[in-house]
């Protein structure tokens, strides 16, 4: 490959933006995403946010669906343990996540592609940093092996 | 009689004693429960031939008495048969049957208070199609000529109609890909202490070998069953000797160790290419749904989360149907092998499902079907 072609392919790799699906709880991490924007914390445009009323609503099925439709990473986020607005929705999230994590791992999907984080509405910077870190990790890994043919 | 006690017993009916796997105690106990109205119905296998039998729910004492004998090539499963029927029932049950019944009990599909589970020690069962092939390839006999079958000292012995016996060690058969179903090889429940009463031939000594059954009472219901059969004059028991008790414990231990060894051999970690492995194995799935229908721990109806995705439209890089089930069975799978047995395109499903269940059940220290512990999925908090 000529030096020029190498350079273009390098920029192309760098230019590739992963698609990250972030499930956010209405009462915390969704607010966190909002705060991130308002606080003007720099973050890549890789995240697609799906708002749910509580992290406990996130069915493992939603996560599988996101992967199968082409997500390069899926983030499960919710209120800090003890702060769930529906008493213990996030405790249930924790249990479901344990199963999910195992299934995704056994399936041979890199662990960076599925992550759990508790982020409150005031933690805008934490949200922005999280998206930035995950984006960098996924850029290194490249597109998800579960992505359907023809989906960018 | 109470929990923890052990006996050696046999049927008082000559015909049943002769035909029974080891003395006909199980059959007689079931028949007595029916006759004395301890239960309204009994589940037994109705034999068609050496390789085929259908499970039936019957209230006919004679039909129960006629069922005496062990069929090693009939890997049936009884949990779903009695689920959602609200029966007062007694039934024989291999370890995996017991586990399925308990899991259905947890899901309120079976009332365990009304279910008398007669556990059978189980070294393993065979797939009927594989058995027929094995007879031709390994034993060089026609399946139609088989008259009877038994397992003795690690050998699988077939008796042909001409009275001749043909024996090959199970190890040799399994080396060649025959013998017990794969799930039975790594099954670790050899004496079903999760049943009401555990019955088997291990531990029977001296003149009684082959003519009596060793029983261990595991619950009040188990004690009631046996006492009822004695009172009704159907069975006789005596105390086992120390040698028998020790022998039974030893064989149990050896079999469990062997199971663990098989588990290690079959579930060698796949370091790379796992996704490709699963994709390849599942690529011929024809979406028939049989694996869900037979699964004894699933209590979902015909329309459930996995079946929503079960169509030719499930053309993603991984089957959504199986992904949902891999997750749902991670804590529930009892490794009974039913899914592999029924798959029309021979996908080794149990092997695939256990790949997900093994780590989850180990991490959560949860063994489904062994006791009444609630599935971790239904706990509000994880006890880590
Ligand atoms: C597949 C299998 C493997 C076994 N392996 C061992 C072993 O390794 N060690 C040991 O000590 N004992 C084993 N047993 C138990 C043993 O063969 C006898 O069943 C037991 O000792 C009771 O003898 P019995 O004469 O009292 O039973 P019987 O009076 O002969 O009654 C047997 C009852 O079991 C039912 N039955 C027969 N075949 C099956 C089947 N495939 N699935 C479910 N129910 C069935 C019959 O309908 C009948 O009701 C096994 C049994 C089976 C079915
Ligand atoms: S899975 Fe276990 S209990 Fe069931 S038939 Fe096989 S060895 Fe017996
Ligand atoms: S997934 Fe297969 S092996 Fe596991 S419990 Fe269901 S039918 Fe049995
Ligand atoms: S039994 Fe086999 S073919 Fe049928 S749905 Fe299950 S895996 Fe697919
Ligand atoms: S309300 Fe935020 S996790 Fe339940």
PDB file of C-alpha atoms and ligand atoms in Angstrom, chain B residues 183 291 294-298 325 329 332-340 349-350 353-354, ligand 3:
ATOM      1  CA  UNK B 183     -25.959 -34.841  29.320  1.00  0.00           C
ATOM      2  CA  UNK B 291     -36.692 -27.322  22.265  1.00  0.00           C
ATOM      3  CA  UNK B 294     -40.062 -29.924  25.955  1.00  0.00           C
ATOM      4  CA  UNK B 295     -37.898 -27.891  28.319  1.00  0.00           C
ATOM      5  CA  UNK B 296     -39.019 -29.060  31.778  1.00  0.00           C
ATOM      6  CA  UNK B 297     -38.042 -25.928  33.636  1.00  0.00           C
ATOM      7  CA  UNK B 298     -39.792 -23.490  31.313  1.00  0.00           C
ATOM      8  CA  UNK B 325     -33.505 -18.576  25.974  1.00  0.00           C
ATOM      9  CA  UNK B 329     -32.184 -20.679  31.168  1.00  0.00           C
ATOM     10  CA  UNK B 332     -32.912 -22.579  35.298  1.00  0.00           C
ATOM     11  CA  UNK B 333     -31.325 -25.201  33.026  1.00  0.00           C
ATOM     12  CA  UNK B 334     -31.053 -28.558  34.780  1.00  0.00           C
ATOM     13  CA  UNK B 335     -29.089 -30.186  31.976  1.00  0.00           C
ATOM     14  CA  UNK B 336     -31.703 -32.848  31.329  1.00  0.00           C
ATOM     15  CA  UNK B 337     -30.836 -33.205  27.641  1.00  0.00           C
ATOM     16  CA  UNK B 338     -34.434 -33.048  26.426  1.00  0.00           C
ATOM     17  CA  UNK B 339     -33.734 -30.165  24.018  1.00  0.00           C
ATOM     18  CA  UNK B 340     -30.909 -32.046  22.283  1.00  0.00           C
ATOM     19  CA  UNK B 349     -28.547 -27.789  22.299  1.00  0.00           C
ATOM     20  CA  UNK B 350     -27.878 -28.953  25.837  1.00  0.00           C
ATOM     21  CA  UNK B 353     -27.268 -24.057  26.822  1.00  0.00           C
ATOM     22  CA  UNK B 354     -24.922 -25.394  29.493  1.00  0.00           C
TER      23      UNK B 354
HETATM   24  S1  LIG C   3     -32.443 -26.049  28.216  1.00  0.00           S
HETATM   25 FE1  LIG C   3     -32.418 -28.212  27.537  1.00  0.00          FE
HETATM   26  S2  LIG C   3     -31.113 -29.267  29.057  1.00  0.00           S
HETATM   27 FE2  LIG C   3     -31.671 -27.273  29.954  1.00  0.00          FE
HETATM   28  S3  LIG C   3     -33.506 -27.734  31.180  1.00  0.00           S
HETATM   29 FE3  LIG C   3     -34.226 -27.067  29.129  1.00  0.00          FE
HETATM   30  S4  LIG C   3     -34.489 -28.978  27.940  1.00  0.00           S
HETATM   31 FE4  LIG C   3     -33.231 -29.465  29.759  1.00  0.00          FE
END
